């Protein structure tokens, strides 16, 4: 089983580079940097991470076609590929945090297809002429020295984009949120539908479940650290999909909505009652959290479902007085202990 790690830009640049080195030394296959509006810029961080590492592939998880023009992304990818000596990948999806800056996200599957077509043609190095509904490119040519294909990874939670990924992507990160076999295999079926419609073998497209992971030598501390993550994911699923009594679901959703920011931000706060309501069973449905020994069987379960890759969104171990960097490093150091065993699955 291959591992992808996603780091959110919630620590200083120097701290993020140190975390990237840990990921690289661990033998992880891909390192993705979250692209979130108003946070440290993902494209700049990717180039810095590429210069600070030797082996891991570098890209965004994920950028989007609503704030990034395909010509700008193609040039950024060519530059990243030069800096990394051929280790760049394009992670693309619908995007996160855009509504807060007044950007709507209509027709994502159609726009993503148009965007990917433009980026790929530009990276091919020839003259590009496209007259699409959104992008109009006339006689554009990427600088020859940075032209060259890069792998495409699509991140998605929808059927339409999953089918698009089956047609156009090298890999797919499926953000089902709930780590159940029913939910995960549904995404794989959607990707396969798209691949077959394009005359591709579905086995050509690597499908990786996206999991939130938090690892500590204190398993209970790791589980408490992702209570807000689990509550947020539970709320997004809706009451009709919850296995909880309606009153309990509504209480958890209400408390999660009182959080002061994104669930992954360093200074986010939320009502303490949430920690007692979100127990190990709920955490286990939406995250992988615990000691290294406790996390490994959950990764084995993904392997048993037929997945040969997993995308890990790294959550910090939260401790009173501890920094976000220290918490993220603790998770990564715990993860490093089981990377060889995961690779051997």
Tab-separated table of C-alpha atoms in Angstrom:
chain	number	residue	atom	x	y	z
A	1	UNK	CA	0.000	0.000	0.000
A	2	UNK	CA	1.336	3.418	-1.013
A	3	UNK	CA	0.978	6.497	1.201
A	4	UNK	CA	0.148	10.088	0.362
A	5	UNK	CA	0.425	12.733	3.100
A	6	UNK	CA	-1.408	16.062	3.105
A	7	UNK	CA	-0.127	18.964	5.184
A	8	UNK	CA	-2.212	22.081	5.762
A	9	UNK	CA	-0.291	25.395	5.809
A	10	UNK	CA	-1.139	26.183	9.433
A	11	UNK	CA	2.446	26.468	10.713
A	12	UNK	CA	5.340	28.727	9.773
A	13	UNK	CA	7.141	28.136	6.486
A	14	UNK	CA	10.258	26.853	8.252
A	15	UNK	CA	8.172	24.470	10.339
A	16	UNK	CA	6.316	23.182	7.281
A	17	UNK	CA	9.611	22.489	5.526
A	18	UNK	CA	10.816	20.498	8.519
A	19	UNK	CA	7.609	18.433	8.421
A	20	UNK	CA	8.116	17.903	4.686
A	21	UNK	CA	11.597	16.519	5.364
A	22	UNK	CA	10.150	14.020	7.843
A	23	UNK	CA	7.637	12.898	5.211
A	24	UNK	CA	10.373	12.580	2.605
A	25	UNK	CA	12.708	10.607	4.858
A	26	UNK	CA	9.854	8.220	5.699
A	27	UNK	CA	9.567	7.090	2.086
A	28	UNK	CA	6.071	8.490	1.489
A	29	UNK	CA	5.057	8.552	-2.185
A	30	UNK	CA	3.256	11.899	-2.473
A	31	UNK	CA	3.206	15.053	-0.358
A	32	UNK	CA	0.268	17.363	-0.927
A	33	UNK	CA	0.007	20.922	0.371
A	34	UNK	CA	-3.554	22.101	1.033
A	35	UNK	CA	-4.683	25.040	-1.113
A	36	UNK	CA	-7.037	27.049	1.123
A	37	UNK	CA	-8.036	30.648	0.489
A	38	UNK	CA	-6.362	33.189	2.822
A	39	UNK	CA	-3.821	30.676	4.175
A	40	UNK	CA	-0.134	30.552	3.202
A	41	UNK	CA	0.039	30.115	-0.561
A	42	UNK	CA	0.155	26.493	-1.636
A	43	UNK	CA	2.059	27.004	-4.894
A	44	UNK	CA	4.935	28.834	-3.214
A	45	UNK	CA	5.081	26.254	-0.427
A	46	UNK	CA	5.197	23.408	-2.947
A	47	UNK	CA	8.296	24.876	-4.606
A	48	UNK	CA	9.986	25.363	-1.237
A	49	UNK	CA	9.113	21.783	-0.195
A	50	UNK	CA	10.480	20.490	-3.494
A	51	UNK	CA	13.786	22.230	-2.863
A	52	UNK	CA	13.923	20.829	0.689
A	53	UNK	CA	13.223	17.186	-0.245
A	54	UNK	CA	14.748	14.522	-2.474
A	55	UNK	CA	12.296	11.761	-3.350
A	56	UNK	CA	8.659	12.476	-2.524
A	57	UNK	CA	6.334	13.784	-5.237
A	58	UNK	CA	5.025	17.304	-4.509
A	59	UNK	CA	1.714	18.901	-5.447
A	60	UNK	CA	-1.469	20.540	-4.226
A	61	UNK	CA	-4.283	18.734	-2.395
A	62	UNK	CA	-6.107	20.291	-3.979
A	63	UNK	CA	-6.049	23.473	-6.019
A	64	UNK	CA	-9.126	24.502	-7.997
A	65	UNK	CA	-10.220	26.026	-11.329
A	66	UNK	CA	-12.169	28.889	-9.769
A	67	UNK	CA	-9.243	31.018	-8.583
A	68	UNK	CA	-6.402	29.535	-10.680
A	69	UNK	CA	-6.268	29.980	-14.473
A	70	UNK	CA	-4.993	26.909	-16.368
A	71	UNK	CA	-2.151	28.874	-17.944
A	72	UNK	CA	-0.931	30.034	-14.533
A	73	UNK	CA	-1.199	26.497	-13.142
A	74	UNK	CA	0.614	24.997	-16.142
A	75	UNK	CA	3.505	27.441	-15.687
A	76	UNK	CA	3.565	26.751	-11.927
A	77	UNK	CA	3.640	22.989	-12.539
A	78	UNK	CA	6.453	23.319	-15.072
A	79	UNK	CA	8.423	25.387	-12.577
A	80	UNK	CA	7.726	22.909	-9.777
A	81	UNK	CA	8.809	20.037	-11.985
A	82	UNK	CA	12.089	21.853	-12.686
A	83	UNK	CA	12.723	22.611	-9.006
A	84	UNK	CA	11.847	19.060	-7.956
A	85	UNK	CA	13.653	17.386	-10.866
A	86	UNK	CA	10.514	15.719	-12.168
A	87	UNK	CA	8.570	15.106	-8.935
A	88	UNK	CA	5.587	17.437	-9.502
A	89	UNK	CA	1.970	16.362	-9.655
A	90	UNK	CA	-1.244	18.308	-10.149
A	91	UNK	CA	-3.828	17.867	-7.413
A	92	UNK	CA	-7.098	19.421	-8.530
A	93	UNK	CA	-10.646	19.556	-7.202
A	94	UNK	CA	-13.536	21.885	-6.478
A	95	UNK	CA	-11.689	23.868	-3.813
A	96	UNK	CA	-12.215	24.866	-0.188
A	97	UNK	CA	-12.952	28.104	1.615
A	98	UNK	CA	-14.110	29.978	-1.499
A	99	UNK	CA	-17.605	30.973	-0.381
A	100	UNK	CA	-16.093	33.179	2.305
A	101	UNK	CA	-14.435	35.317	-0.362
A	102	UNK	CA	-17.517	35.503	-2.560
A	103	UNK	CA	-16.591	32.884	-5.159
A	104	UNK	CA	-19.297	30.502	-6.303
A	105	UNK	CA	-18.474	27.021	-7.590
A	106	UNK	CA	-20.941	26.150	-10.370
A	107	UNK	CA	-20.742	23.130	-12.712
A	108	UNK	CA	-17.583	21.643	-11.153
A	109	UNK	CA	-17.278	18.533	-13.340
A	110	UNK	CA	-17.607	20.481	-16.595
A	111	UNK	CA	-15.202	23.189	-15.475
A	112	UNK	CA	-12.650	20.657	-14.199
A	113	UNK	CA	-12.704	18.853	-17.544
A	114	UNK	CA	-12.153	22.102	-19.436
A	115	UNK	CA	-9.401	23.123	-17.013
A	116	UNK	CA	-7.550	19.791	-17.254
A	117	UNK	CA	-7.753	19.798	-21.030
A	118	UNK	CA	-6.172	23.254	-21.131
A	119	UNK	CA	-3.419	22.417	-18.614
A	120	UNK	CA	-2.471	19.200	-20.399
A	121	UNK	CA	-2.328	20.867	-23.800
A	122	UNK	CA	-0.189	23.688	-22.430
A	123	UNK	CA	2.186	21.232	-20.741
A	124	UNK	CA	2.559	19.376	-24.040
A	125	UNK	CA	4.603	22.333	-25.280
A	126	UNK	CA	2.714	23.090	-28.490
A	127	UNK	CA	0.551	26.008	-29.542
A	128	UNK	CA	-2.773	25.883	-27.698
A	129	UNK	CA	-6.032	27.224	-29.088
A	130	UNK	CA	-9.137	26.615	-26.977
A	131	UNK	CA	-12.494	28.349	-27.160
A	132	UNK	CA	-14.402	26.868	-24.262
A	133	UNK	CA	-17.268	28.132	-22.180
A	134	UNK	CA	-14.841	29.455	-19.553
A	135	UNK	CA	-11.301	29.555	-20.927
A	136	UNK	CA	-10.358	31.150	-24.237
A	137	UNK	CA	-6.739	30.548	-25.126
A	138	UNK	CA	-5.371	31.762	-28.462
A	139	UNK	CA	-1.994	30.645	-29.760
A	140	UNK	CA	-0.484	30.250	-26.286
A	141	UNK	CA	2.683	28.225	-25.814
A	142	UNK	CA	4.345	27.309	-22.533
A	143	UNK	CA	8.056	28.074	-22.304
A	144	UNK	CA	9.763	25.017	-23.798
A	145	UNK	CA	12.164	24.499	-20.888
A	146	UNK	CA	9.324	23.846	-18.442
A	147	UNK	CA	6.928	21.921	-20.680
A	148	UNK	CA	6.299	18.274	-19.881
A	149	UNK	CA	3.477	16.073	-18.605
A	150	UNK	CA	2.823	15.618	-14.872
A	151	UNK	CA	0.527	13.109	-13.126
A	152	UNK	CA	-3.000	14.325	-12.358
A	153	UNK	CA	-4.656	13.568	-9.022
A	154	UNK	CA	-8.315	14.545	-8.650
A	155	UNK	CA	-9.838	15.009	-5.216
A	156	UNK	CA	-13.588	14.559	-5.038
A	157	UNK	CA	-16.697	13.811	-2.998
A	158	UNK	CA	-19.153	13.672	-5.920
A	159	UNK	CA	-20.262	11.091	-8.468
A	160	UNK	CA	-19.840	13.389	-11.470
A	161	UNK	CA	-16.277	14.363	-10.559
A	162	UNK	CA	-15.449	10.737	-9.685
A	163	UNK	CA	-16.553	9.714	-13.176
A	164	UNK	CA	-14.475	12.531	-14.658
A	165	UNK	CA	-11.489	11.275	-12.676
A	166	UNK	CA	-11.997	7.832	-14.170
A	167	UNK	CA	-11.774	9.385	-17.622
A	168	UNK	CA	-8.887	11.801	-17.099
A	169	UNK	CA	-6.884	11.256	-13.876
A	170	UNK	CA	-3.908	9.114	-12.971
A	171	UNK	CA	-5.122	8.911	-9.365
A	172	UNK	CA	-8.195	9.857	-7.364
A	173	UNK	CA	-8.435	10.881	-3.709
A	174	UNK	CA	-11.982	10.171	-2.558
A	175	UNK	CA	-13.098	12.220	0.422
A	176	UNK	CA	-15.963	10.032	1.538
A	177	UNK	CA	-15.453	11.299	5.116
A	178	UNK	CA	-17.054	8.128	6.526
A	179	UNK	CA	-14.636	5.201	6.498
A	180	UNK	CA	-17.116	2.432	5.791
A	181	UNK	CA	-16.846	-0.180	3.083
A	182	UNK	CA	-20.196	0.829	1.597
A	183	UNK	CA	-19.189	4.472	1.209
A	184	UNK	CA	-15.677	3.803	-0.070
A	185	UNK	CA	-16.603	1.156	-2.628
A	186	UNK	CA	-19.316	3.409	-4.036
A	187	UNK	CA	-16.643	5.916	-5.010
A	188	UNK	CA	-14.509	3.223	-6.582
A	189	UNK	CA	-17.483	2.098	-8.654
A	190	UNK	CA	-18.068	5.653	-9.867
A	191	UNK	CA	-14.415	6.005	-10.904
A	192	UNK	CA	-14.628	2.671	-12.733
A	193	UNK	CA	-17.752	3.843	-14.582
A	194	UNK	CA	-15.864	6.862	-15.878
A	195	UNK	CA	-12.824	4.832	-16.873
A	196	UNK	CA	-14.875	2.311	-18.838
A	197	UNK	CA	-16.770	5.112	-20.620
A	198	UNK	CA	-13.417	6.451	-21.848
A	199	UNK	CA	-12.139	3.029	-22.925
A	200	UNK	CA	-9.710	2.817	-20.014
A	201	UNK	CA	-8.996	-0.102	-17.751
A	202	UNK	CA	-10.234	0.974	-14.283
A	203	UNK	CA	-7.056	-0.568	-12.841
A	204	UNK	CA	-5.108	2.257	-14.519
A	205	UNK	CA	-6.633	4.750	-12.074
A	206	UNK	CA	-5.309	4.558	-8.522
A	207	UNK	CA	-8.126	5.217	-6.037
A	208	UNK	CA	-7.013	6.374	-2.583
A	209	UNK	CA	-9.395	6.951	0.337
A	210	UNK	CA	-8.695	10.252	2.094
A	211	UNK	CA	-8.430	9.683	5.824
A	212	UNK	CA	-7.792	12.049	8.687
A	213	UNK	CA	-5.002	10.540	10.767
A	214	UNK	CA	-3.742	11.418	14.240
A	215	UNK	CA	-1.073	9.277	15.907
A	216	UNK	CA	0.361	9.427	19.399
A	217	UNK	CA	1.867	7.093	21.959
A	218	UNK	CA	-1.196	8.139	23.974
A	219	UNK	CA	-4.062	6.760	21.931
A	220	UNK	CA	-6.801	8.528	23.844
A	221	UNK	CA	-5.075	11.882	23.350
A	222	UNK	CA	-4.978	11.267	19.594
A	223	UNK	CA	-8.683	10.435	19.546
A	224	UNK	CA	-9.609	13.535	21.542
A	225	UNK	CA	-7.558	15.625	19.153
A	226	UNK	CA	-9.850	14.794	16.217
A	227	UNK	CA	-13.198	15.139	18.007
A	228	UNK	CA	-13.997	18.329	16.090
A	229	UNK	CA	-12.980	16.710	12.781
A	230	UNK	CA	-15.338	13.790	13.435
A	231	UNK	CA	-18.170	16.073	14.559
A	232	UNK	CA	-17.753	18.208	11.433
A	233	UNK	CA	-17.782	15.197	9.094
A	234	UNK	CA	-20.755	13.696	10.925
A	235	UNK	CA	-22.713	16.944	10.531
A	236	UNK	CA	-21.986	17.161	6.814
A	237	UNK	CA	-23.397	13.674	6.293
A	238	UNK	CA	-26.828	14.760	7.507
A	239	UNK	CA	-29.218	13.350	10.077
A	240	UNK	CA	-30.709	10.845	7.661
A	241	UNK	CA	-27.288	9.183	7.227
A	242	UNK	CA	-26.405	9.158	10.923
A	243	UNK	CA	-26.675	6.058	13.082
A	244	UNK	CA	-27.159	8.254	16.156
A	245	UNK	CA	-30.473	9.167	17.785
A	246	UNK	CA	-31.772	12.379	16.225
A	247	UNK	CA	-31.375	14.360	19.445
A	248	UNK	CA	-27.741	13.308	19.830
A	249	UNK	CA	-26.966	14.079	16.198
A	250	UNK	CA	-28.533	17.523	16.494
A	251	UNK	CA	-26.600	18.276	19.691
A	252	UNK	CA	-23.261	17.301	18.151
A	253	UNK	CA	-24.020	19.291	14.991
A	254	UNK	CA	-24.994	22.330	17.038
A	255	UNK	CA	-21.814	22.216	19.111
A	256	UNK	CA	-19.631	21.697	16.014
A	257	UNK	CA	-21.218	24.771	14.405
A	258	UNK	CA	-20.017	26.845	17.367
A	259	UNK	CA	-16.356	26.238	16.504
A	260	UNK	CA	-14.451	29.479	15.987
A	261	UNK	CA	-12.826	28.450	12.694
A	262	UNK	CA	-11.742	25.577	10.487
A	263	UNK	CA	-11.384	22.318	12.413
A	264	UNK	CA	-7.691	22.125	11.431
A	265	UNK	CA	-6.700	25.658	12.491
A	266	UNK	CA	-4.231	26.090	15.371
A	267	UNK	CA	-6.418	28.404	17.449
A	268	UNK	CA	-9.824	26.854	16.781
A	269	UNK	CA	-11.994	26.497	19.877
A	270	UNK	CA	-15.278	24.708	20.450
A	271	UNK	CA	-17.541	23.758	23.396
A	272	UNK	CA	-15.864	21.250	25.706
A	273	UNK	CA	-19.057	19.170	25.781
A	274	UNK	CA	-18.238	17.974	22.280
A	275	UNK	CA	-15.327	15.904	23.607
A	276	UNK	CA	-17.645	13.845	25.774
A	277	UNK	CA	-20.269	13.357	23.055
A	278	UNK	CA	-17.842	12.352	20.305
A	279	UNK	CA	-16.565	9.036	21.610
A	280	UNK	CA	-14.247	6.417	20.086
A	281	UNK	CA	-17.016	4.879	17.951
A	282	UNK	CA	-17.798	8.163	16.188
A	283	UNK	CA	-14.111	9.032	15.828
A	284	UNK	CA	-13.482	5.602	14.330
A	285	UNK	CA	-16.119	6.150	11.673
A	286	UNK	CA	-14.505	9.353	10.435
A	287	UNK	CA	-10.789	9.175	11.284
A	288	UNK	CA	-7.871	6.913	12.060
A	289	UNK	CA	-6.594	7.922	15.468
A	290	UNK	CA	-4.654	6.225	18.238
A	291	UNK	CA	-1.277	4.651	18.856
A	292	UNK	CA	0.724	3.317	15.905
A	293	UNK	CA	-0.359	-0.208	16.862
A	294	UNK	CA	-4.015	0.870	16.935
A	295	UNK	CA	-3.835	2.657	13.571
A	296	UNK	CA	-2.215	-0.139	11.582
A	297	UNK	CA	-5.244	-2.537	11.620
A	298	UNK	CA	-7.460	0.257	10.279
A	299	UNK	CA	-5.086	0.717	7.359
A	300	UNK	CA	-5.060	-3.045	6.860
A	301	UNK	CA	-8.854	-2.880	6.606
A	302	UNK	CA	-8.537	-0.465	3.683
A	303	UNK	CA	-6.131	-2.868	2.019
A	304	UNK	CA	-8.644	-5.680	2.527
A	305	UNK	CA	-11.246	-3.592	0.683
A	306	UNK	CA	-8.906	-3.620	-2.316
A	307	UNK	CA	-7.285	-0.192	-2.024
A	308	UNK	CA	-3.582	-0.044	-2.821
A	309	UNK	CA	-3.114	3.576	-1.752
A	310	UNK	CA	-4.268	5.822	1.073
A	311	UNK	CA	-4.227	9.624	1.340
A	312	UNK	CA	-3.590	10.828	4.892
A	313	UNK	CA	-4.720	14.264	6.018
A	314	UNK	CA	-2.421	14.840	8.990
A	315	UNK	CA	-4.136	16.100	12.157
A	316	UNK	CA	-2.116	17.494	15.032
A	317	UNK	CA	-2.085	15.902	18.464
A	318	UNK	CA	-3.518	18.723	20.570
A	319	UNK	CA	-2.143	19.244	24.071
A	320	UNK	CA	-2.636	22.144	26.496
A	321	UNK	CA	0.126	24.628	25.815
A	322	UNK	CA	1.412	22.637	22.844
A	323	UNK	CA	1.997	24.201	19.441
A	324	UNK	CA	0.455	23.090	16.156
A	325	UNK	CA	3.932	22.259	14.853
A	326	UNK	CA	4.626	20.008	17.837
A	327	UNK	CA	1.271	18.284	17.368
A	328	UNK	CA	1.749	17.688	13.647
A	329	UNK	CA	5.272	16.446	14.239
A	330	UNK	CA	4.016	14.011	16.884
A	331	UNK	CA	1.528	12.517	14.419
A	332	UNK	CA	4.150	12.250	11.687
A	333	UNK	CA	6.697	10.638	14.007
A	334	UNK	CA	4.055	8.128	15.073
A	335	UNK	CA	3.168	7.492	11.441
A	336	UNK	CA	6.820	6.961	10.520
A	337	UNK	CA	6.885	3.978	12.865
A	338	UNK	CA	4.327	2.106	10.771
A	339	UNK	CA	5.185	3.316	7.245
A	340	UNK	CA	7.289	0.200	6.441
A	341	UNK	CA	4.454	-2.032	7.644
A	342	UNK	CA	1.911	-0.093	5.564
A	343	UNK	CA	4.126	-0.387	2.499
A	344	UNK	CA	4.283	-4.116	3.078
A	345	UNK	CA	0.471	-4.511	3.108
